[in-house]
PDB file of C-alpha atoms and ligand atoms in Angstrom:
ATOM      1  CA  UNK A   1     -18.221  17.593  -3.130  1.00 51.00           C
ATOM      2  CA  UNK A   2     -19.926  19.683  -5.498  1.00 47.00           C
ATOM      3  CA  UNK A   3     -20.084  18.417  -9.711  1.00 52.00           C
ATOM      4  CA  UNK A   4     -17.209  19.899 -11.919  1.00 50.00           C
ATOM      5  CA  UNK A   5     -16.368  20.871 -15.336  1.00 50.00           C
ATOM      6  CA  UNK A   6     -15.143  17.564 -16.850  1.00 45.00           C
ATOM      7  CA  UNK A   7     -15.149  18.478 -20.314  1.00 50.00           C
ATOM      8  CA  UNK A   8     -11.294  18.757 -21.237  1.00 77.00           C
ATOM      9  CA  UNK A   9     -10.462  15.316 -19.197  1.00 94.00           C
ATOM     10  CA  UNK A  10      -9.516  12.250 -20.953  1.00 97.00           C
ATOM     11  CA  UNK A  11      -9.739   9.429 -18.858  1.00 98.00           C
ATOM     12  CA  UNK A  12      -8.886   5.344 -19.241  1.00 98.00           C
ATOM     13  CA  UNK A  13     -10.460   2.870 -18.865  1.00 98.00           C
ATOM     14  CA  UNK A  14      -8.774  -1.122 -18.272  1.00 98.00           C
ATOM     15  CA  UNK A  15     -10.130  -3.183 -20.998  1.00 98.00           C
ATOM     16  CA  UNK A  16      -8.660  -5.815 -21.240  1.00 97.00           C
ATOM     17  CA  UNK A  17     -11.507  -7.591 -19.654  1.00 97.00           C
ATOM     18  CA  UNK A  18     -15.058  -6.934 -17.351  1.00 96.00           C
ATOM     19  CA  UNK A  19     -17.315  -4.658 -17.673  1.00 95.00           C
ATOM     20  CA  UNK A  20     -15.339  -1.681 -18.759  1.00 98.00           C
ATOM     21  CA  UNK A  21     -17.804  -0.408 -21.357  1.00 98.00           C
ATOM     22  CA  UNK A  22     -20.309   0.413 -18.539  1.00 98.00           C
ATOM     23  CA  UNK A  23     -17.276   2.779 -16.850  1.00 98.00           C
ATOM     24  CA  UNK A  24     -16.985   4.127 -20.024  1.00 98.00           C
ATOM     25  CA  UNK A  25     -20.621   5.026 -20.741  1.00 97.00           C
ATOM     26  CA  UNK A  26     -20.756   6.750 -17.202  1.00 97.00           C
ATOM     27  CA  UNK A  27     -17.516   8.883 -17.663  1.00 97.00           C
ATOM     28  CA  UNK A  28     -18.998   9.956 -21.083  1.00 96.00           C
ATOM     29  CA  UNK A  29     -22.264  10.541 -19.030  1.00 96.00           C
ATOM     30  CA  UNK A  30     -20.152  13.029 -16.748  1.00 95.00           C
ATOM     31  CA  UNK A  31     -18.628  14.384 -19.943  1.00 95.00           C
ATOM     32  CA  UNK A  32     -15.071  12.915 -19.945  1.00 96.00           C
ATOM     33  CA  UNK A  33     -13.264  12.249 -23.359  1.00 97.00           C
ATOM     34  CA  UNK A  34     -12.681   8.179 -22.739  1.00 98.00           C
ATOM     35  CA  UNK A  35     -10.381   6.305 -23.818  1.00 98.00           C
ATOM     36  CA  UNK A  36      -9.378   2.202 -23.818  1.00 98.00           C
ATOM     37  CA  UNK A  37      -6.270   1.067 -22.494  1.00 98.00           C
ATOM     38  CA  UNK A  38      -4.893  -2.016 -23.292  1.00 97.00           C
ATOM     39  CA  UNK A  39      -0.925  -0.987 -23.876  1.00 96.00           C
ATOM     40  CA  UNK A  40       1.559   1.406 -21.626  1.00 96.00           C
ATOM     41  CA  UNK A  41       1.425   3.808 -24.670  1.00 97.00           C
ATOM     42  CA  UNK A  42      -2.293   4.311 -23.848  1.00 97.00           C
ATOM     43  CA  UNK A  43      -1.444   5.437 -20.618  1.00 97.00           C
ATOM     44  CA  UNK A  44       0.664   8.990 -21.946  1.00 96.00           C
ATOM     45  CA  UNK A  45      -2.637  10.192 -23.117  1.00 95.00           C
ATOM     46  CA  UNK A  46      -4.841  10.159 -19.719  1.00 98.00           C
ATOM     47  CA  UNK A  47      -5.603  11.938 -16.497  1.00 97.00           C
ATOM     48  CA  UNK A  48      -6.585   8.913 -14.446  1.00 98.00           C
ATOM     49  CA  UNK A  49      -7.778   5.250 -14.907  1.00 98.00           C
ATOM     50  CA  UNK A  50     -10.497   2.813 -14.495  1.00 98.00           C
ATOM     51  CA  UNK A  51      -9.758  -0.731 -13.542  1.00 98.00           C
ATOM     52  CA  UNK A  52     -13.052  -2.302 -13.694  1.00 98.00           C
ATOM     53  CA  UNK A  53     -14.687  -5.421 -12.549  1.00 97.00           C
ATOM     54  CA  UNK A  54     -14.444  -8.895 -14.411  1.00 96.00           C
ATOM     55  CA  UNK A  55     -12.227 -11.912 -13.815  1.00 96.00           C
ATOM     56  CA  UNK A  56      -9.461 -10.962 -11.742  1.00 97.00           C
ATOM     57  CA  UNK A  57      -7.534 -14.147 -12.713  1.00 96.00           C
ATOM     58  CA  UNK A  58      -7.796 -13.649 -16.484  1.00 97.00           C
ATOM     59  CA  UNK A  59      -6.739  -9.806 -15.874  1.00 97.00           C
ATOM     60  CA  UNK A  60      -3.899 -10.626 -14.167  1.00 95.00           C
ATOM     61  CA  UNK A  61      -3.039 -13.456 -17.064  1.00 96.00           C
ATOM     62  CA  UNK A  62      -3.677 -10.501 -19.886  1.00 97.00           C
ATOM     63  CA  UNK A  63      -1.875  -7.897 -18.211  1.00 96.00           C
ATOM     64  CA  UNK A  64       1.571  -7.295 -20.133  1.00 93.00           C
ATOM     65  CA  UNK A  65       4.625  -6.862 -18.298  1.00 94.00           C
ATOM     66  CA  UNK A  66       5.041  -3.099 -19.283  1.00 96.00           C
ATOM     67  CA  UNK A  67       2.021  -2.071 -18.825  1.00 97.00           C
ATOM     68  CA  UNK A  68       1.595  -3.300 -14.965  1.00 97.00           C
ATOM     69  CA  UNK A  69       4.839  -1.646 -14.374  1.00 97.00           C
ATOM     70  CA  UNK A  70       4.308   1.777 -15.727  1.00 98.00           C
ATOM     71  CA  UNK A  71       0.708   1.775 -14.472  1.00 97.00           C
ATOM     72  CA  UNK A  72       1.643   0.894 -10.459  1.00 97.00           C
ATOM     73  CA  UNK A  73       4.554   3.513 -10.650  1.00 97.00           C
ATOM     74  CA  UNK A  74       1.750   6.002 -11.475  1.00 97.00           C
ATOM     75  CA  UNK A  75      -0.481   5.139  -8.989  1.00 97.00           C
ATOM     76  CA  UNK A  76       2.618   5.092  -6.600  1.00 96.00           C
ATOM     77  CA  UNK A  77       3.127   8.794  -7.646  1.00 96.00           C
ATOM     78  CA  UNK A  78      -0.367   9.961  -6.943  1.00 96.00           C
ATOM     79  CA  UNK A  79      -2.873   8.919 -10.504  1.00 97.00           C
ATOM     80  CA  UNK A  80      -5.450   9.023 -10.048  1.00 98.00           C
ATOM     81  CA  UNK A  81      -7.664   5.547  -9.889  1.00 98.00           C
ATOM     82  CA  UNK A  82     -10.968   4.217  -9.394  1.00 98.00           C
ATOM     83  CA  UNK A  83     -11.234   0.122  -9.136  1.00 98.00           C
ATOM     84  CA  UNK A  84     -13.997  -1.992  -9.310  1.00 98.00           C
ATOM     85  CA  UNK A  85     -14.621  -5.478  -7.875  1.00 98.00           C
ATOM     86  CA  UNK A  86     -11.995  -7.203  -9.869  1.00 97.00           C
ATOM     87  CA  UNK A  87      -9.857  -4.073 -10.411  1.00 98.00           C
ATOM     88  CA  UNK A  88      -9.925  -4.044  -6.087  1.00 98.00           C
ATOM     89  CA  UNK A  89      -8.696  -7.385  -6.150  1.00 98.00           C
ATOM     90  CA  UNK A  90      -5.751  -6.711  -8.466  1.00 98.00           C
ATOM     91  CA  UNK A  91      -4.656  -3.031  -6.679  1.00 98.00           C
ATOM     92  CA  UNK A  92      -5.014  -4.866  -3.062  1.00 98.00           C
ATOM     93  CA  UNK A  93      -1.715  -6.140  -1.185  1.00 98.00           C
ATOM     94  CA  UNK A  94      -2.696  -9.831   0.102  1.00 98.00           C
ATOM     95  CA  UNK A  95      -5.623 -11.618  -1.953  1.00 98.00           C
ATOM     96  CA  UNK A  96      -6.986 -14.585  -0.247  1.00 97.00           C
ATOM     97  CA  UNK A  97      -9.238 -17.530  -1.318  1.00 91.00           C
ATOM     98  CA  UNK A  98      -7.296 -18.505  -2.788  1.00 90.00           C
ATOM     99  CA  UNK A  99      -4.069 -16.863  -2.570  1.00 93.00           C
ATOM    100  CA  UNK A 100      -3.214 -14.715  -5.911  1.00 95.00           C
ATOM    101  CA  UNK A 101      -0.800 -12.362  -7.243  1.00 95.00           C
ATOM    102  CA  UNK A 102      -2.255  -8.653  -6.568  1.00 96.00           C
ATOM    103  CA  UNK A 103      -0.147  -5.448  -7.718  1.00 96.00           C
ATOM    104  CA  UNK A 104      -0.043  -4.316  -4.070  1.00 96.00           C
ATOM    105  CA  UNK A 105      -0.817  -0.698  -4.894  1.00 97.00           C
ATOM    106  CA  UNK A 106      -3.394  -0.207  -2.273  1.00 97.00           C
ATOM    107  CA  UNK A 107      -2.675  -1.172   1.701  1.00 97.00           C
ATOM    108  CA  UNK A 108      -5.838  -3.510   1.762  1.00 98.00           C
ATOM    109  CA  UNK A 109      -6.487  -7.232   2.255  1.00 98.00           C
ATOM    110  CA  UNK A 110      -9.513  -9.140   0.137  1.00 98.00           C
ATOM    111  CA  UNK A 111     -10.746 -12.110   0.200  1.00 97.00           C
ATOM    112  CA  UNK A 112     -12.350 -13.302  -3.014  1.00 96.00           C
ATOM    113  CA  UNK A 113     -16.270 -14.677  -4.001  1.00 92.00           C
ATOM    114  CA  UNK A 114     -16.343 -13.829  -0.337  1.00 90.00           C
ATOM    115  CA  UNK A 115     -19.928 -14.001   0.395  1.00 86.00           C
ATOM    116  CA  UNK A 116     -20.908 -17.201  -0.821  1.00 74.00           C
ATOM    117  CA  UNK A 117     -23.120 -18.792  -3.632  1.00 69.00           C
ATOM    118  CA  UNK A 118     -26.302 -17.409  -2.812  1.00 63.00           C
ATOM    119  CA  UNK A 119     -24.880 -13.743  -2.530  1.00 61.00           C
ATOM    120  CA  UNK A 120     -22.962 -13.948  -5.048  1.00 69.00           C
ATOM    121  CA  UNK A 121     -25.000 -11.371  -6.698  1.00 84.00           C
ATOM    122  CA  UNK A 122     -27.281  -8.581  -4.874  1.00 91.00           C
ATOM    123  CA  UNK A 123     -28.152  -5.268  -4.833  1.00 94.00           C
ATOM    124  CA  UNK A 124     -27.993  -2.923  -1.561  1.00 94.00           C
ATOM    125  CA  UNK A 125     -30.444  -0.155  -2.249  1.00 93.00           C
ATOM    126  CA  UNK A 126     -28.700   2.366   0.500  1.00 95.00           C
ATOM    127  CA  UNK A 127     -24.972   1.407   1.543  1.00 97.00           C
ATOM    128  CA  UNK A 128     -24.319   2.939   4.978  1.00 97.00           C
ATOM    129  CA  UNK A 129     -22.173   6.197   4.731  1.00 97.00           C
ATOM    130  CA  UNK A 130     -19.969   6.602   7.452  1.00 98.00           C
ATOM    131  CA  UNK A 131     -18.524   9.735   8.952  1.00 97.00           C
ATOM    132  CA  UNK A 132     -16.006   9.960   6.388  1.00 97.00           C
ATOM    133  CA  UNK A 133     -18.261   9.548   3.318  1.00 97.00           C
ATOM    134  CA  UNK A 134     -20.645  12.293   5.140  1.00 97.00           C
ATOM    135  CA  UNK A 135     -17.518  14.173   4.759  1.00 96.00           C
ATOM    136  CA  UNK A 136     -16.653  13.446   1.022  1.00 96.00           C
ATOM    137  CA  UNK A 137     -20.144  13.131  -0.804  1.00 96.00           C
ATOM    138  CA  UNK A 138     -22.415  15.979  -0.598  1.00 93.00           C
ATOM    139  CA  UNK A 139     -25.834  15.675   1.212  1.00 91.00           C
ATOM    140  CA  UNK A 140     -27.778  14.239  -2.084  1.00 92.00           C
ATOM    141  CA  UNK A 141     -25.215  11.952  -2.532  1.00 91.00           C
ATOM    142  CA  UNK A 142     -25.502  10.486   0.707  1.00 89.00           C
ATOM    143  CA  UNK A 143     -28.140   7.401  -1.263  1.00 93.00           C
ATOM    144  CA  UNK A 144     -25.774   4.855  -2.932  1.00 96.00           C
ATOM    145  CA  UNK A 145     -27.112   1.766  -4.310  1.00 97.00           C
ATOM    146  CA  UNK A 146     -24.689  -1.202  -4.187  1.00 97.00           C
ATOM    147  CA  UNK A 147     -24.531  -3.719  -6.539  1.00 96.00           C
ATOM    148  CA  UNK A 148     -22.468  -6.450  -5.870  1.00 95.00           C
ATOM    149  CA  UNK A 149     -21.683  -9.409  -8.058  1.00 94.00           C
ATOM    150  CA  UNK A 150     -19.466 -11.847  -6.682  1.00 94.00           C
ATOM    151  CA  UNK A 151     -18.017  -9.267  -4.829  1.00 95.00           C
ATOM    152  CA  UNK A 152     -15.005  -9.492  -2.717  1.00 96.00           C
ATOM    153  CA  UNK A 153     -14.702  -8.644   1.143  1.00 97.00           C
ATOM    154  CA  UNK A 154     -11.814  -6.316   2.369  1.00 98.00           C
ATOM    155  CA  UNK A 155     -10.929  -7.962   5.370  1.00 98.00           C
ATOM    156  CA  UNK A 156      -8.174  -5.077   6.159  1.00 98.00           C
ATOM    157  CA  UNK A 157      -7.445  -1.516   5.531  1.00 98.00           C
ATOM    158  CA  UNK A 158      -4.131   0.190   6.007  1.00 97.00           C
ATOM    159  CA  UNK A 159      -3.513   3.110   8.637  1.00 94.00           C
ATOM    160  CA  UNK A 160      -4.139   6.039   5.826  1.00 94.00           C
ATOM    161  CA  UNK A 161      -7.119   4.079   4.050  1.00 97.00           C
ATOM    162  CA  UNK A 162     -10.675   6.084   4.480  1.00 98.00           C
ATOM    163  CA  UNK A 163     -13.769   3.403   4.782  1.00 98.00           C
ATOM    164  CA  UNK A 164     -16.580   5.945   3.316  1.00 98.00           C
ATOM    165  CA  UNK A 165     -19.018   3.444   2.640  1.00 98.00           C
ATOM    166  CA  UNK A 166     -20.039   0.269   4.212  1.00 98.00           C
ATOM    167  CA  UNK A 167     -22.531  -2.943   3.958  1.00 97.00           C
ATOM    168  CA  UNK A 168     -23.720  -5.147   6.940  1.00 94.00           C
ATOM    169  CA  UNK A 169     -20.668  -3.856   8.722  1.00 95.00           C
ATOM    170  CA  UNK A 170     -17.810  -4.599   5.582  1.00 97.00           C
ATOM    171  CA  UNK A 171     -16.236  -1.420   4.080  1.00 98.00           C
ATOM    172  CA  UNK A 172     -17.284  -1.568   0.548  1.00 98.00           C
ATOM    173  CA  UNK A 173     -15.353   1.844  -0.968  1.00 98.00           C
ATOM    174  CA  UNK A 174     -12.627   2.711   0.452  1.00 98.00           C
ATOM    175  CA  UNK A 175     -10.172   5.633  -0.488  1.00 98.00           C
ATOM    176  CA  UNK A 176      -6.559   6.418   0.347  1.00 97.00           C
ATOM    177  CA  UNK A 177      -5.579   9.525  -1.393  1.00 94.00           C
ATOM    178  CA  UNK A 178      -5.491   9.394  -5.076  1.00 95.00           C
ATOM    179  CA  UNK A 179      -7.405   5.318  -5.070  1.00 98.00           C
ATOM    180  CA  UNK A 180     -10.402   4.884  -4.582  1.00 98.00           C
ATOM    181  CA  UNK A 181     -11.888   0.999  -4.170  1.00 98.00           C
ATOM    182  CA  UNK A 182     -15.207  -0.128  -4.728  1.00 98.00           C
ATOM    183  CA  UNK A 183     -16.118  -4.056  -4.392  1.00 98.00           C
ATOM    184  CA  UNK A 184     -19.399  -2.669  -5.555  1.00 97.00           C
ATOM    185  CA  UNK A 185     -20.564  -1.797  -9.263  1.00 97.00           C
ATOM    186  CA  UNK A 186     -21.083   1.808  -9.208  1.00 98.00           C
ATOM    187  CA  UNK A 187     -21.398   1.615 -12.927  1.00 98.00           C
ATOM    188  CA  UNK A 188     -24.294  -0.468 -13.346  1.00 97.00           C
ATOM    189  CA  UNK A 189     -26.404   1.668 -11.423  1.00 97.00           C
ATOM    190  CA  UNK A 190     -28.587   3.761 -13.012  1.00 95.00           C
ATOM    191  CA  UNK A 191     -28.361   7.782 -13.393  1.00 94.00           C
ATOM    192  CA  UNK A 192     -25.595   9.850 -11.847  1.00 95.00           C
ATOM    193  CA  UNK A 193     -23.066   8.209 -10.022  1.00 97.00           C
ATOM    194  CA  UNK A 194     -21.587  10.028  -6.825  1.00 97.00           C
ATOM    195  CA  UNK A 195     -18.563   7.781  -7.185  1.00 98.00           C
ATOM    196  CA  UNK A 196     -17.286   8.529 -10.635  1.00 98.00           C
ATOM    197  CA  UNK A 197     -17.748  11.916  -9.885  1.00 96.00           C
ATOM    198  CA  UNK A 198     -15.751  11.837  -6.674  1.00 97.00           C
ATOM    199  CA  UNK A 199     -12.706  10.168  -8.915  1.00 98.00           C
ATOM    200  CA  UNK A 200     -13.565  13.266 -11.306  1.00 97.00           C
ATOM    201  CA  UNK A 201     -12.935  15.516  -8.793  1.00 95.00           C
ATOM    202  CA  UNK A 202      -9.688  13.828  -7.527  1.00 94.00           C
ATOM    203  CA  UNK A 203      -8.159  14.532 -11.194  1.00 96.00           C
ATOM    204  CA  UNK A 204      -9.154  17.761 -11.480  1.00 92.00           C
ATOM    205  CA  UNK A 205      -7.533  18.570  -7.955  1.00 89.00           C
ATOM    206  CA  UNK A 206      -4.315  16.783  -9.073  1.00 83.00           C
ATOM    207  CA  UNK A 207      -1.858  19.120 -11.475  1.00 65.00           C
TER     208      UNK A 207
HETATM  209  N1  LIG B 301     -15.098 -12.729  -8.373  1.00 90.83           N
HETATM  210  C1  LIG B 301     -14.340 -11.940  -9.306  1.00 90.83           C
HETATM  211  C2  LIG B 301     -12.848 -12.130  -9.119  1.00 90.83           C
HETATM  212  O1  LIG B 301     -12.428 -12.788  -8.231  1.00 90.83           O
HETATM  213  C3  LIG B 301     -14.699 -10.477  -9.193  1.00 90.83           C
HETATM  214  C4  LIG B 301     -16.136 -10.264  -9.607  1.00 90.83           C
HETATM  215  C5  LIG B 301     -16.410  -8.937 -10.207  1.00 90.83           C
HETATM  216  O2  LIG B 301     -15.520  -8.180 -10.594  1.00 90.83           O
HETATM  217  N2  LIG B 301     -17.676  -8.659 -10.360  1.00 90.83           N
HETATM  218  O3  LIG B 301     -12.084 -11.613  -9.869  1.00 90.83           O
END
């Protein structure tokens, strides 16, 4: 994956909730054009979307009818998306502890808070890369810090879902096609970040 010319792109970014401010400070980082989207109408004007971490519950509560709609036929038709923690938990198919409403636009099962009080927050300083991630991130990419804040656990990936990086044996991003799912936050780590610049490169390839 090399870095590409991101200067033209306008991207979105969820904010209705979370931590979307940090997504936006890296896109501008990588030279996007960002925008916030809160309404469908937002959604003419971009290239691909954020969905960050947050509250998954009070997402799902401020979420308006029109815009879930319009935003999961996208991402049925190939947009391209990168979610966060929270924004994992709303794309995935079955949530679990406790059950929830999810948008089922990614063939993945979560469980939620999943590793327990005193994890709730931690940082990995090297995620394992597995054969796919060798694959997808360059060689000096291959370092990813993890941060993980109440993070969920995917306890199931669909048949076309890539695992391309894992922790103590969970995947942790995960990619099928145009999505790509982190239950880490790539945004709060400092400097360049491999994994915006992967979802970069995923809306430059898609015309
Ligand atoms: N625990 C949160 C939820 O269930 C997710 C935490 C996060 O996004 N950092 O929505």
């Amino acid at each position: 994956m090399s870095q590409t010319t991101t200067t033209q792109i306008t991207v979105g970014v969820l904010s209705l909730q979370g931590d979307f401010a940090a997504h936006a400070s890296k896109l501008s980082e990588l030279g996007c054009n960002v925008i916030e989207v809160r309404s469908s109408a937002d959604l003419e004007q971009i290239r691909g979307i954020v969905i960050p971490g947050g509250e998954s519950t009070t997402m799902l509560k401020l979420l308006d009818r029109n815009l879930a709609t319009q935003l999961l036929k996208m991402i049925r038709g190939g947009f391209p998306v990168l979610a966060t923690c929270a924004g994992v938990i709303l794309l995935a198919k079955h949530v679990r502890r406790p059950e929830q409403e999810s948008l089922d636009a990614l063939d993945i099962d979560v469980e939620r808070n999943a590793y327990g009080r005193q994890l709730q927050s931690s940082i990995a300083s090297q995620l394992e890369i597995t054969a796919e991630g060798k694959k997808t991130f360059t060689a000096s990419q291959h370092s990813i810090e993890g941060v993980f804040i109440r993070a969920p656990r995917i306890t199931r990936t669909g048949q076309d879902t890539q695992t391309l990086l894992t922790s103590k044996g969970d995947p942790v991003l995960v990619r099928k096609h145009n999505i790509l799912a982190a239950t880490f936050h790539p945004e709060l780590s400092p400097g360049f970040s491999p994994v915006h610049q992967l979802f970069l490169n995923f809306i430059s390839n898609n015309h």
